[in-house]
Tab-separated table of C-alpha atoms in Angstrom:
chain	number	residue	atom	x	y	z
A	1	UNK	CA	-3.771	25.083	44.627
A	2	UNK	CA	-7.947	26.747	45.462
A	3	UNK	CA	-11.096	29.303	46.615
A	4	UNK	CA	-12.257	30.972	43.107
A	5	UNK	CA	-10.143	29.738	45.021
A	6	UNK	CA	-4.483	27.584	44.140
A	7	UNK	CA	-1.491	25.466	44.536
A	8	UNK	CA	-3.341	23.498	41.999
A	9	UNK	CA	-5.655	20.887	43.259
A	10	UNK	CA	-6.796	22.775	46.345
A	11	UNK	CA	-9.811	24.993	46.739
A	12	UNK	CA	-7.725	28.040	47.070
A	13	UNK	CA	-7.720	31.471	45.504
A	14	UNK	CA	-4.324	31.867	44.052
A	15	UNK	CA	-2.101	33.790	46.431
A	16	UNK	CA	-0.837	35.783	43.505
A	17	UNK	CA	-4.397	36.671	42.671
A	18	UNK	CA	-6.077	37.193	45.984
A	19	UNK	CA	-3.180	38.545	47.960
A	20	UNK	CA	-2.664	41.448	45.581
A	21	UNK	CA	-6.162	41.719	44.249
A	22	UNK	CA	-9.695	42.561	44.943
A	23	UNK	CA	-11.769	42.399	41.845
A	24	UNK	CA	-15.230	41.037	41.995
A	25	UNK	CA	-18.623	42.071	43.083
A	26	UNK	CA	-21.880	41.636	44.891
A	27	UNK	CA	-25.464	41.762	44.196
A	28	UNK	CA	-28.728	40.137	45.103
A	29	UNK	CA	-31.192	38.356	42.816
A	30	UNK	CA	-34.304	40.089	41.732
A	31	UNK	CA	-36.873	38.640	39.414
A	32	UNK	CA	-37.713	42.148	38.257
A	33	UNK	CA	-34.155	42.703	37.078
A	34	UNK	CA	-33.580	41.025	33.700
A	35	UNK	CA	-29.870	40.851	34.393
A	36	UNK	CA	-30.231	38.943	37.629
A	37	UNK	CA	-30.436	35.210	38.116
A	38	UNK	CA	-33.966	33.891	37.593
A	39	UNK	CA	-35.748	32.411	40.562
A	40	UNK	CA	-36.978	29.475	38.501
A	41	UNK	CA	-34.782	26.817	36.926
A	42	UNK	CA	-32.951	28.427	33.966
A	43	UNK	CA	-33.617	27.182	30.456
A	44	UNK	CA	-29.928	27.033	29.644
A	45	UNK	CA	-27.699	24.838	31.752
A	46	UNK	CA	-24.157	24.845	33.024
A	47	UNK	CA	-21.777	27.742	32.628
A	48	UNK	CA	-23.931	29.321	29.903
A	49	UNK	CA	-26.657	29.908	32.470
A	50	UNK	CA	-24.190	31.764	34.699
A	51	UNK	CA	-22.995	33.998	31.869
A	52	UNK	CA	-26.626	34.791	31.051
A	53	UNK	CA	-26.718	36.857	34.271
A	54	UNK	CA	-25.636	40.379	33.339
A	55	UNK	CA	-24.180	41.320	36.704
A	56	UNK	CA	-22.055	38.193	36.817
A	57	UNK	CA	-20.567	39.136	33.452
A	58	UNK	CA	-19.380	42.412	35.006
A	59	UNK	CA	-17.969	40.529	37.995
A	60	UNK	CA	-16.205	38.047	35.725
A	61	UNK	CA	-14.677	40.793	33.572
A	62	UNK	CA	-13.458	42.593	36.701
A	63	UNK	CA	-11.861	39.347	37.868
A	64	UNK	CA	-10.009	38.968	34.579
A	65	UNK	CA	-8.627	42.489	34.867
A	66	UNK	CA	-7.453	41.808	38.410
A	67	UNK	CA	-5.805	38.559	37.409
A	68	UNK	CA	-3.992	40.223	34.543
A	69	UNK	CA	-2.442	42.840	36.778
A	70	UNK	CA	-1.960	40.825	39.935
A	71	UNK	CA	-0.037	37.952	38.391
A	72	UNK	CA	2.249	40.395	36.606
A	73	UNK	CA	2.812	42.497	39.714
A	74	UNK	CA	3.442	39.422	41.873
A	75	UNK	CA	6.340	38.450	39.647
A	76	UNK	CA	7.542	42.004	39.041
A	77	UNK	CA	7.571	42.930	42.739
A	78	UNK	CA	9.642	39.854	43.586
A	79	UNK	CA	12.122	40.761	40.851
A	80	UNK	CA	12.192	44.404	41.973
A	81	UNK	CA	13.000	43.515	45.597
A	82	UNK	CA	15.774	41.199	44.450
A	83	UNK	CA	17.195	43.910	42.152
A	84	UNK	CA	17.198	46.424	45.020
A	85	UNK	CA	18.652	44.143	47.698
A	86	UNK	CA	20.346	41.195	45.987
A	87	UNK	CA	18.826	39.087	48.781
A	88	UNK	CA	17.115	35.783	47.910
A	89	UNK	CA	15.576	35.786	51.408
A	90	UNK	CA	13.851	39.150	50.936
A	91	UNK	CA	12.755	38.166	47.450
A	92	UNK	CA	11.160	34.977	48.815
A	93	UNK	CA	9.647	36.931	51.729
A	94	UNK	CA	7.928	39.204	49.212
A	95	UNK	CA	6.032	36.187	47.924
A	96	UNK	CA	5.377	34.755	51.399
A	97	UNK	CA	3.798	38.037	52.496
A	98	UNK	CA	0.938	37.137	50.159
A	99	UNK	CA	-0.077	34.525	52.752
A	100	UNK	CA	0.835	35.815	56.188
A	101	UNK	CA	-1.532	38.825	56.622
A	102	UNK	CA	-4.594	36.810	55.551
A	103	UNK	CA	-5.307	35.542	59.046
A	104	UNK	CA	-5.058	39.087	60.454
A	105	UNK	CA	-7.297	40.719	57.865
A	106	UNK	CA	-9.699	37.791	57.754
A	107	UNK	CA	-10.177	37.693	61.519
A	108	UNK	CA	-10.061	41.340	62.563
A	109	UNK	CA	-11.845	42.982	59.623
A	110	UNK	CA	-14.340	40.286	58.594
A	111	UNK	CA	-17.237	42.371	59.914
A	112	UNK	CA	-16.829	44.759	56.977
A	113	UNK	CA	-18.281	42.095	54.662
A	114	UNK	CA	-21.682	42.153	56.407
A	115	UNK	CA	-21.695	45.662	57.889
A	116	UNK	CA	-21.472	47.699	54.664
A	117	UNK	CA	-23.043	47.395	51.193
A	118	UNK	CA	-21.094	44.847	49.197
A	119	UNK	CA	-20.538	46.974	46.098
A	120	UNK	CA	-19.104	49.789	48.191
A	121	UNK	CA	-16.739	47.383	49.976
A	122	UNK	CA	-15.492	45.819	46.746
A	123	UNK	CA	-14.963	49.072	44.881
A	124	UNK	CA	-13.209	50.585	47.901
A	125	UNK	CA	-10.921	47.556	48.153
A	126	UNK	CA	-9.975	47.948	44.480
A	127	UNK	CA	-9.231	51.648	44.909
A	128	UNK	CA	-7.166	51.138	48.075
A	129	UNK	CA	-5.150	48.417	46.355
A	130	UNK	CA	-4.638	50.652	43.320
A	131	UNK	CA	-3.316	53.366	45.654
A	132	UNK	CA	-0.953	50.942	47.398
A	133	UNK	CA	0.434	49.676	44.117
A	134	UNK	CA	0.825	53.252	42.819
A	135	UNK	CA	3.062	54.026	45.813
A	136	UNK	CA	5.091	50.864	45.076
A	137	UNK	CA	5.849	52.264	41.637
A	138	UNK	CA	7.410	55.468	43.000
A	139	UNK	CA	11.234	55.328	42.662
A	140	UNK	CA	11.763	56.615	46.201
A	141	UNK	CA	9.778	53.860	47.917
A	142	UNK	CA	12.220	51.841	50.064
A	143	UNK	CA	12.207	48.063	50.303
A	144	UNK	CA	10.630	48.206	53.772
A	145	UNK	CA	7.850	50.313	52.272
A	146	UNK	CA	7.328	47.828	49.446
A	147	UNK	CA	6.981	44.972	51.924
A	148	UNK	CA	4.629	46.970	54.163
A	149	UNK	CA	2.397	47.833	51.202
A	150	UNK	CA	2.452	44.178	50.165
A	151	UNK	CA	1.217	43.267	53.652
A	152	UNK	CA	-1.547	45.876	53.521
A	153	UNK	CA	-2.861	44.624	50.193
A	154	UNK	CA	-2.727	41.039	51.450
A	155	UNK	CA	-4.667	42.010	54.598
A	156	UNK	CA	-7.386	43.595	52.447
A	157	UNK	CA	-7.667	40.556	50.191
A	158	UNK	CA	-9.668	38.223	52.491
A	159	UNK	CA	-12.198	40.968	53.218
A	160	UNK	CA	-12.647	41.485	49.506
A	161	UNK	CA	-12.845	37.774	48.753
A	162	UNK	CA	-15.331	37.059	51.539
A	163	UNK	CA	-17.527	39.963	50.461
A	164	UNK	CA	-17.399	38.820	46.847
A	165	UNK	CA	-18.224	35.208	47.646
A	166	UNK	CA	-21.173	36.166	49.830
A	167	UNK	CA	-22.320	38.630	47.171
A	168	UNK	CA	-22.386	35.900	44.529
A	169	UNK	CA	-25.365	34.439	46.398
A	170	UNK	CA	-27.104	37.783	45.858
A	171	UNK	CA	-26.316	37.806	42.150
A	172	UNK	CA	-26.827	34.124	41.371
A	173	UNK	CA	-28.986	32.801	44.191
A	174	UNK	CA	-27.972	30.029	46.579
A	175	UNK	CA	-28.423	27.073	44.223
A	176	UNK	CA	-26.671	25.651	41.198
A	177	UNK	CA	-25.902	29.000	39.573
A	178	UNK	CA	-23.921	30.054	42.639
A	179	UNK	CA	-21.940	26.815	42.608
A	180	UNK	CA	-21.128	27.177	38.909
A	181	UNK	CA	-20.235	30.848	39.311
A	182	UNK	CA	-17.747	29.967	42.054
A	183	UNK	CA	-16.403	27.229	39.813
A	184	UNK	CA	-15.819	29.646	36.926
A	185	UNK	CA	-13.860	32.062	39.081
A	186	UNK	CA	-11.800	29.187	40.472
A	187	UNK	CA	-11.046	27.930	36.962
A	188	UNK	CA	-9.784	31.358	35.948
A	189	UNK	CA	-7.526	31.481	39.004
A	190	UNK	CA	-6.176	27.992	38.307
A	191	UNK	CA	-5.518	28.902	34.680
A	192	UNK	CA	-3.512	31.895	35.866
A	193	UNK	CA	-1.055	29.429	37.429
A	194	UNK	CA	-0.472	27.880	34.011
A	195	UNK	CA	-0.126	31.006	31.868
A	196	UNK	CA	0.149	34.029	34.141
A	197	UNK	CA	3.763	33.825	35.200
A	198	UNK	CA	4.852	33.054	31.658
A	199	UNK	CA	3.069	36.170	30.400
A	200	UNK	CA	4.582	38.191	33.229
A	201	UNK	CA	8.042	36.968	32.308
A	202	UNK	CA	7.539	38.079	28.713
A	203	UNK	CA	6.303	41.488	29.850
A	204	UNK	CA	9.417	41.950	31.998
A	205	UNK	CA	11.534	41.593	28.877
A	206	UNK	CA	9.901	44.772	27.552
A	207	UNK	CA	9.342	46.763	30.772
A	208	UNK	CA	11.231	47.418	33.981
A	209	UNK	CA	9.818	45.816	37.143
A	210	UNK	CA	8.292	49.151	38.201
A	211	UNK	CA	6.822	49.583	34.730
A	212	UNK	CA	5.236	46.140	34.923
A	213	UNK	CA	3.809	46.917	38.364
A	214	UNK	CA	2.192	50.039	36.877
A	215	UNK	CA	-0.013	47.725	34.810
A	216	UNK	CA	-1.647	46.605	38.054
A	217	UNK	CA	-2.743	50.140	38.943
A	218	UNK	CA	-4.641	50.351	35.669
A	219	UNK	CA	-6.237	46.937	36.066
A	220	UNK	CA	-7.443	47.702	39.606
A	221	UNK	CA	-9.027	50.931	38.358
A	222	UNK	CA	-10.698	49.078	35.475
A	223	UNK	CA	-12.016	46.499	37.919
A	224	UNK	CA	-13.406	49.198	40.211
A	225	UNK	CA	-15.156	50.867	37.263
A	226	UNK	CA	-16.718	47.580	36.127
A	227	UNK	CA	-18.032	46.844	39.603
A	228	UNK	CA	-19.348	50.361	40.130
A	229	UNK	CA	-21.106	50.619	36.769
A	230	UNK	CA	-21.983	46.984	36.065
A	231	UNK	CA	-23.539	45.839	39.334
A	232	UNK	CA	-26.499	46.927	41.444
A	233	UNK	CA	-26.219	48.615	44.823
A	234	UNK	CA	-27.845	46.572	47.573
A	235	UNK	CA	-28.077	47.181	51.306
A	236	UNK	CA	-25.691	45.720	53.844
A	237	UNK	CA	-26.574	42.384	55.412
A	238	UNK	CA	-26.538	43.731	58.966
A	239	UNK	CA	-25.852	47.462	58.713
A	240	UNK	CA	-24.153	47.243	62.097
A	241	UNK	CA	-27.514	46.501	63.719
A	242	UNK	CA	-25.839	44.597	66.520
A	243	UNK	CA	-23.964	47.716	67.554
A	244	UNK	CA	-20.430	47.734	68.858
A	245	UNK	CA	-17.171	48.177	67.052
A	246	UNK	CA	-16.129	46.576	63.807
A	247	UNK	CA	-13.563	44.487	65.665
A	248	UNK	CA	-16.216	43.241	68.091
A	249	UNK	CA	-18.504	42.287	65.213
A	250	UNK	CA	-15.690	40.516	63.394
A	251	UNK	CA	-14.662	38.453	66.419
A	252	UNK	CA	-18.277	37.689	67.311
A	253	UNK	CA	-18.850	36.444	63.778
A	254	UNK	CA	-15.765	34.219	63.965
A	255	UNK	CA	-16.962	32.754	67.273
A	256	UNK	CA	-20.430	32.102	65.862
A	257	UNK	CA	-19.061	30.424	62.740
A	258	UNK	CA	-16.472	28.293	64.521
A	259	UNK	CA	-18.901	27.500	67.345
A	260	UNK	CA	-21.308	25.747	64.973
A	261	UNK	CA	-20.242	22.105	64.684
A	262	UNK	CA	-21.559	21.663	61.149
A	263	UNK	CA	-19.943	24.840	59.765
A	264	UNK	CA	-16.694	24.137	61.598
A	265	UNK	CA	-16.480	20.655	60.049
A	266	UNK	CA	-17.077	22.036	56.561
A	267	UNK	CA	-14.427	24.724	57.056
A	268	UNK	CA	-11.890	22.118	58.117
A	269	UNK	CA	-12.741	20.013	55.086
A	270	UNK	CA	-11.728	23.010	52.952
A	271	UNK	CA	-8.601	23.745	54.989
A	272	UNK	CA	-6.999	20.459	56.000
A	273	UNK	CA	-6.533	18.847	52.552
A	274	UNK	CA	-5.138	22.196	51.344
A	275	UNK	CA	-2.563	22.124	54.169
A	276	UNK	CA	-1.127	18.806	52.982
A	277	UNK	CA	-1.547	19.049	49.210
A	278	UNK	CA	0.837	21.999	48.885
A	279	UNK	CA	3.859	19.907	49.911
A	280	UNK	CA	4.824	18.758	46.384
A	281	UNK	CA	4.475	22.304	45.051
A	282	UNK	CA	6.615	23.752	47.835
A	283	UNK	CA	9.285	21.076	47.260
A	284	UNK	CA	9.156	20.842	43.468
A	285	UNK	CA	12.638	22.261	42.925
A	286	UNK	CA	14.440	20.104	45.512
A	287	UNK	CA	12.552	17.000	44.354
A	288	UNK	CA	13.579	17.622	40.744
A	289	UNK	CA	17.174	17.869	41.951
A	290	UNK	CA	16.755	14.673	43.963
A	291	UNK	CA	15.712	12.674	40.880
A	292	UNK	CA	18.275	14.376	38.642
A	293	UNK	CA	15.776	16.337	36.537
A	294	UNK	CA	16.382	19.764	35.011
A	295	UNK	CA	14.682	23.163	35.527
A	296	UNK	CA	12.077	22.428	32.853
A	297	UNK	CA	10.747	19.556	34.975
A	298	UNK	CA	10.293	21.940	37.918
A	299	UNK	CA	7.883	24.001	35.815
A	300	UNK	CA	5.964	20.896	34.756
A	301	UNK	CA	5.692	19.680	38.341
A	302	UNK	CA	4.367	23.089	39.393
A	303	UNK	CA	1.681	22.977	36.689
A	304	UNK	CA	0.590	19.336	36.989
A	305	UNK	CA	-1.893	19.737	39.837
A	306	UNK	CA	-3.461	22.780	38.154
A	307	UNK	CA	-4.076	20.654	35.055
A	308	UNK	CA	-5.782	17.979	37.151
A	309	UNK	CA	-7.835	20.528	39.042
A	310	UNK	CA	-9.070	22.294	35.911
A	311	UNK	CA	-9.977	19.029	34.196
A	312	UNK	CA	-11.870	17.701	37.213
A	313	UNK	CA	-13.667	20.987	37.819
A	314	UNK	CA	-14.833	21.209	34.204
A	315	UNK	CA	-16.063	17.623	34.235
A	316	UNK	CA	-17.916	17.872	37.547
A	317	UNK	CA	-19.497	21.207	36.638
A	318	UNK	CA	-20.663	20.199	33.158
A	319	UNK	CA	-21.287	16.436	33.317
A	320	UNK	CA	-22.759	16.042	36.813
A	321	UNK	CA	-25.892	17.474	38.334
A	322	UNK	CA	-26.227	18.920	41.843
A	323	UNK	CA	-27.105	15.570	43.454
A	324	UNK	CA	-24.164	13.759	41.869
A	325	UNK	CA	-21.790	16.559	42.888
A	326	UNK	CA	-23.043	16.212	46.446
A	327	UNK	CA	-22.553	12.434	46.438
A	328	UNK	CA	-18.881	12.618	45.456
A	329	UNK	CA	-17.856	15.206	48.066
A	330	UNK	CA	-16.833	12.826	50.851
A	331	UNK	CA	-15.307	10.030	48.700
A	332	UNK	CA	-13.291	12.487	46.605
A	333	UNK	CA	-12.074	14.344	49.690
A	334	UNK	CA	-11.086	11.084	51.388
A	335	UNK	CA	-9.066	9.829	48.405
A	336	UNK	CA	-7.663	13.096	47.082
A	337	UNK	CA	-4.288	12.974	48.855
A	338	UNK	CA	-3.541	9.294	48.273
A	339	UNK	CA	-1.695	9.859	44.944
A	340	UNK	CA	1.051	11.652	46.908
A	341	UNK	CA	2.007	8.335	48.515
A	342	UNK	CA	3.624	7.428	45.165
A	343	UNK	CA	6.480	9.741	46.159
A	344	UNK	CA	7.595	7.091	48.663
A	345	UNK	CA	9.058	5.143	45.718
A	346	UNK	CA	10.845	8.233	44.367
A	347	UNK	CA	9.335	7.881	40.877
A	348	UNK	CA	10.661	9.587	37.767
A	349	UNK	CA	9.250	12.779	36.306
A	350	UNK	CA	6.512	11.139	34.205
A	351	UNK	CA	4.983	9.077	37.025
A	352	UNK	CA	5.325	11.979	39.453
A	353	UNK	CA	3.412	14.297	37.125
A	354	UNK	CA	0.690	11.674	36.687
A	355	UNK	CA	0.338	11.417	40.474
A	356	UNK	CA	0.114	15.204	40.767
A	357	UNK	CA	-2.562	15.390	38.085
A	358	UNK	CA	-4.588	12.829	40.073
A	359	UNK	CA	-4.057	14.805	43.281
A	360	UNK	CA	-5.283	17.917	41.488
A	361	UNK	CA	-8.350	16.028	40.265
A	362	UNK	CA	-9.141	15.294	43.919
A	363	UNK	CA	-10.382	18.874	44.159
A	364	UNK	CA	-13.544	17.648	42.418
A	365	UNK	CA	-15.141	17.615	45.881
A	366	UNK	CA	-14.974	21.408	46.209
A	367	UNK	CA	-17.973	22.189	44.006
A	368	UNK	CA	-20.346	20.142	46.150
A	369	UNK	CA	-18.715	21.417	49.339
A	370	UNK	CA	-19.361	24.994	48.213
A	371	UNK	CA	-23.077	24.203	48.104
A	372	UNK	CA	-23.084	22.553	51.539
A	373	UNK	CA	-21.285	25.533	53.037
A	374	UNK	CA	-23.602	28.200	51.683
A	375	UNK	CA	-26.617	26.170	52.837
A	376	UNK	CA	-25.212	25.784	56.358
A	377	UNK	CA	-24.286	29.438	56.997
A	378	UNK	CA	-27.074	31.844	58.065
A	379	UNK	CA	-27.402	34.815	55.732
A	380	UNK	CA	-26.529	37.421	58.373
A	381	UNK	CA	-23.170	35.660	58.940
A	382	UNK	CA	-22.419	34.877	55.322
A	383	UNK	CA	-19.916	37.638	54.601
A	384	UNK	CA	-17.933	36.947	57.774
A	385	UNK	CA	-18.044	33.187	57.200
A	386	UNK	CA	-16.757	33.517	53.633
A	387	UNK	CA	-14.014	35.881	54.784
A	388	UNK	CA	-12.951	33.425	57.484
A	389	UNK	CA	-13.011	30.590	54.940
A	390	UNK	CA	-10.616	32.461	52.656
A	391	UNK	CA	-8.335	33.597	55.471
A	392	UNK	CA	-8.071	30.116	56.915
A	393	UNK	CA	-7.502	28.532	53.525
A	394	UNK	CA	-4.601	30.792	52.638
A	395	UNK	CA	-3.113	30.521	56.129
A	396	UNK	CA	-3.274	26.723	56.119
A	397	UNK	CA	-1.591	26.632	52.714
A	398	UNK	CA	1.143	29.007	53.807
A	399	UNK	CA	1.780	26.941	56.947
A	400	UNK	CA	1.733	23.750	54.890
A	401	UNK	CA	4.413	25.083	52.568
A	402	UNK	CA	6.561	26.324	55.444
A	403	UNK	CA	6.337	23.064	57.408
A	404	UNK	CA	7.021	20.967	54.319
A	405	UNK	CA	10.187	22.978	53.768
A	406	UNK	CA	11.155	22.589	57.421
A	407	UNK	CA	10.594	18.819	57.328
A	408	UNK	CA	12.744	18.581	54.201
A	409	UNK	CA	15.662	19.902	56.255
A	410	UNK	CA	15.623	16.619	58.206
A	411	UNK	CA	14.098	14.064	55.814
A	412	UNK	CA	14.499	13.295	52.103
A	413	UNK	CA	12.086	15.304	49.986
A	414	UNK	CA	10.276	12.269	48.586
A	415	UNK	CA	9.553	11.015	52.107
A	416	UNK	CA	8.150	14.384	53.185
A	417	UNK	CA	5.658	14.405	50.311
A	418	UNK	CA	4.723	10.753	50.871
A	419	UNK	CA	4.136	11.374	54.593
A	420	UNK	CA	1.980	14.379	53.641
A	421	UNK	CA	-0.187	12.025	51.610
A	422	UNK	CA	-0.470	9.447	54.401
A	423	UNK	CA	-1.028	11.813	57.329
A	424	UNK	CA	-3.258	14.080	55.245
A	425	UNK	CA	-5.458	11.153	54.213
A	426	UNK	CA	-5.810	10.013	57.841
A	427	UNK	CA	-6.782	13.530	58.991
A	428	UNK	CA	-9.218	13.969	56.113
A	429	UNK	CA	-10.893	10.628	56.867
A	430	UNK	CA	-11.563	11.818	60.417
A	431	UNK	CA	-13.129	14.970	59.004
A	432	UNK	CA	-15.214	12.971	56.539
A	433	UNK	CA	-16.688	11.003	59.446
A	434	UNK	CA	-17.422	14.224	61.326
A	435	UNK	CA	-19.032	15.943	58.326
A	436	UNK	CA	-21.152	12.855	57.622
A	437	UNK	CA	-22.430	12.835	61.214
A	438	UNK	CA	-23.232	16.537	61.274
A	439	UNK	CA	-24.881	16.209	57.867
A	440	UNK	CA	-27.343	13.640	59.175
A	441	UNK	CA	-28.199	15.865	62.147
A	442	UNK	CA	-28.413	18.962	59.936
A	443	UNK	CA	-30.880	17.310	57.550
A	444	UNK	CA	-32.965	15.994	60.440
A	445	UNK	CA	-33.113	19.456	62.007
A	446	UNK	CA	-34.225	21.015	58.715
A	447	UNK	CA	-37.049	18.478	58.335
A	448	UNK	CA	-38.279	19.399	61.804
């Protein structure tokens, strides 16, 4: 879904994108810099106002380069491991390793996002990933080495993503431009689900898997160059002022973020729906077999939530203002998983795809939630909070997929997805109540 966040319909950053890719950049507003976001309300509205910011254009272009290479390498590396081993398990593990190291990197190295200048962190992440992928290309690299490098890149990804997300507040400010900038990056990631793997498949007809992976080295280097030359260098948020080791800073930041009731509730509202909404994506192939549909239907089921997410995101970003986006956060979050209950009746392909499109549209709440989150997090914690957000989001999705598959060993697939909708809705409703309560207290505290 989401995060520039993707199984479709969740606020995640596509595992294929973020787990093998750093690509975007930081920078802080300055009214003296004509390429930075203006401090006053922009004359142009919507996405055009975001693209009017020169530094964001460099960030966006870097993101496109990363997506191009990462989606191709994700597919090519899976094919390469299967060619070398003939093992479906190891091939699947190659993909799963895009999720697993997120919690490690996001928890232990989150302090990097606030301790060092953002541009330096992002460019370094790109260069390290380019080096890892270059070693993958070498013919002598064993399968164990390929998997280890995959883990390393995935561990770097949440640090990069958290740094980038916090840096967008420097480039675009903390208001509507930031929200729309996040939305644009998320839309690009969602679109990669629809077209990226198809393009990668075509490329593999012309190149070997290692040749296709080589494309990623070039795209990481292009991304690093865009970030280095197209964005401004700004100081670190903390500069390690608190002293102590990086690990100590990272863990202290996690405790501070999770110890705040308001921030913790918002984080869970990102994470919990994402945990449940991945069930139909994880079980698309067995469900298609259950209803007697062919392989083509599997592809359509995998794309349906992305279609709903993209449509909802475009509508909310362009047709609604900040206040309206804020008003729909809790209702949309509360209702977003209900379409999955349709699976209880084991519908045919057409009705199932319609339900998945609606579930994807439930991600309309993410734009407003982005704004609430950035308002709630103190600036000195912002990089660590965004890193933790990304790490938790990817971890919850990975666990959701794994547990959905485990449940399907004991229950019919359609029941597993339907139960995901029911239990997920109940859990989300509890979070909605909590976020509403903390929101009232948060607004009262700000008035005082």
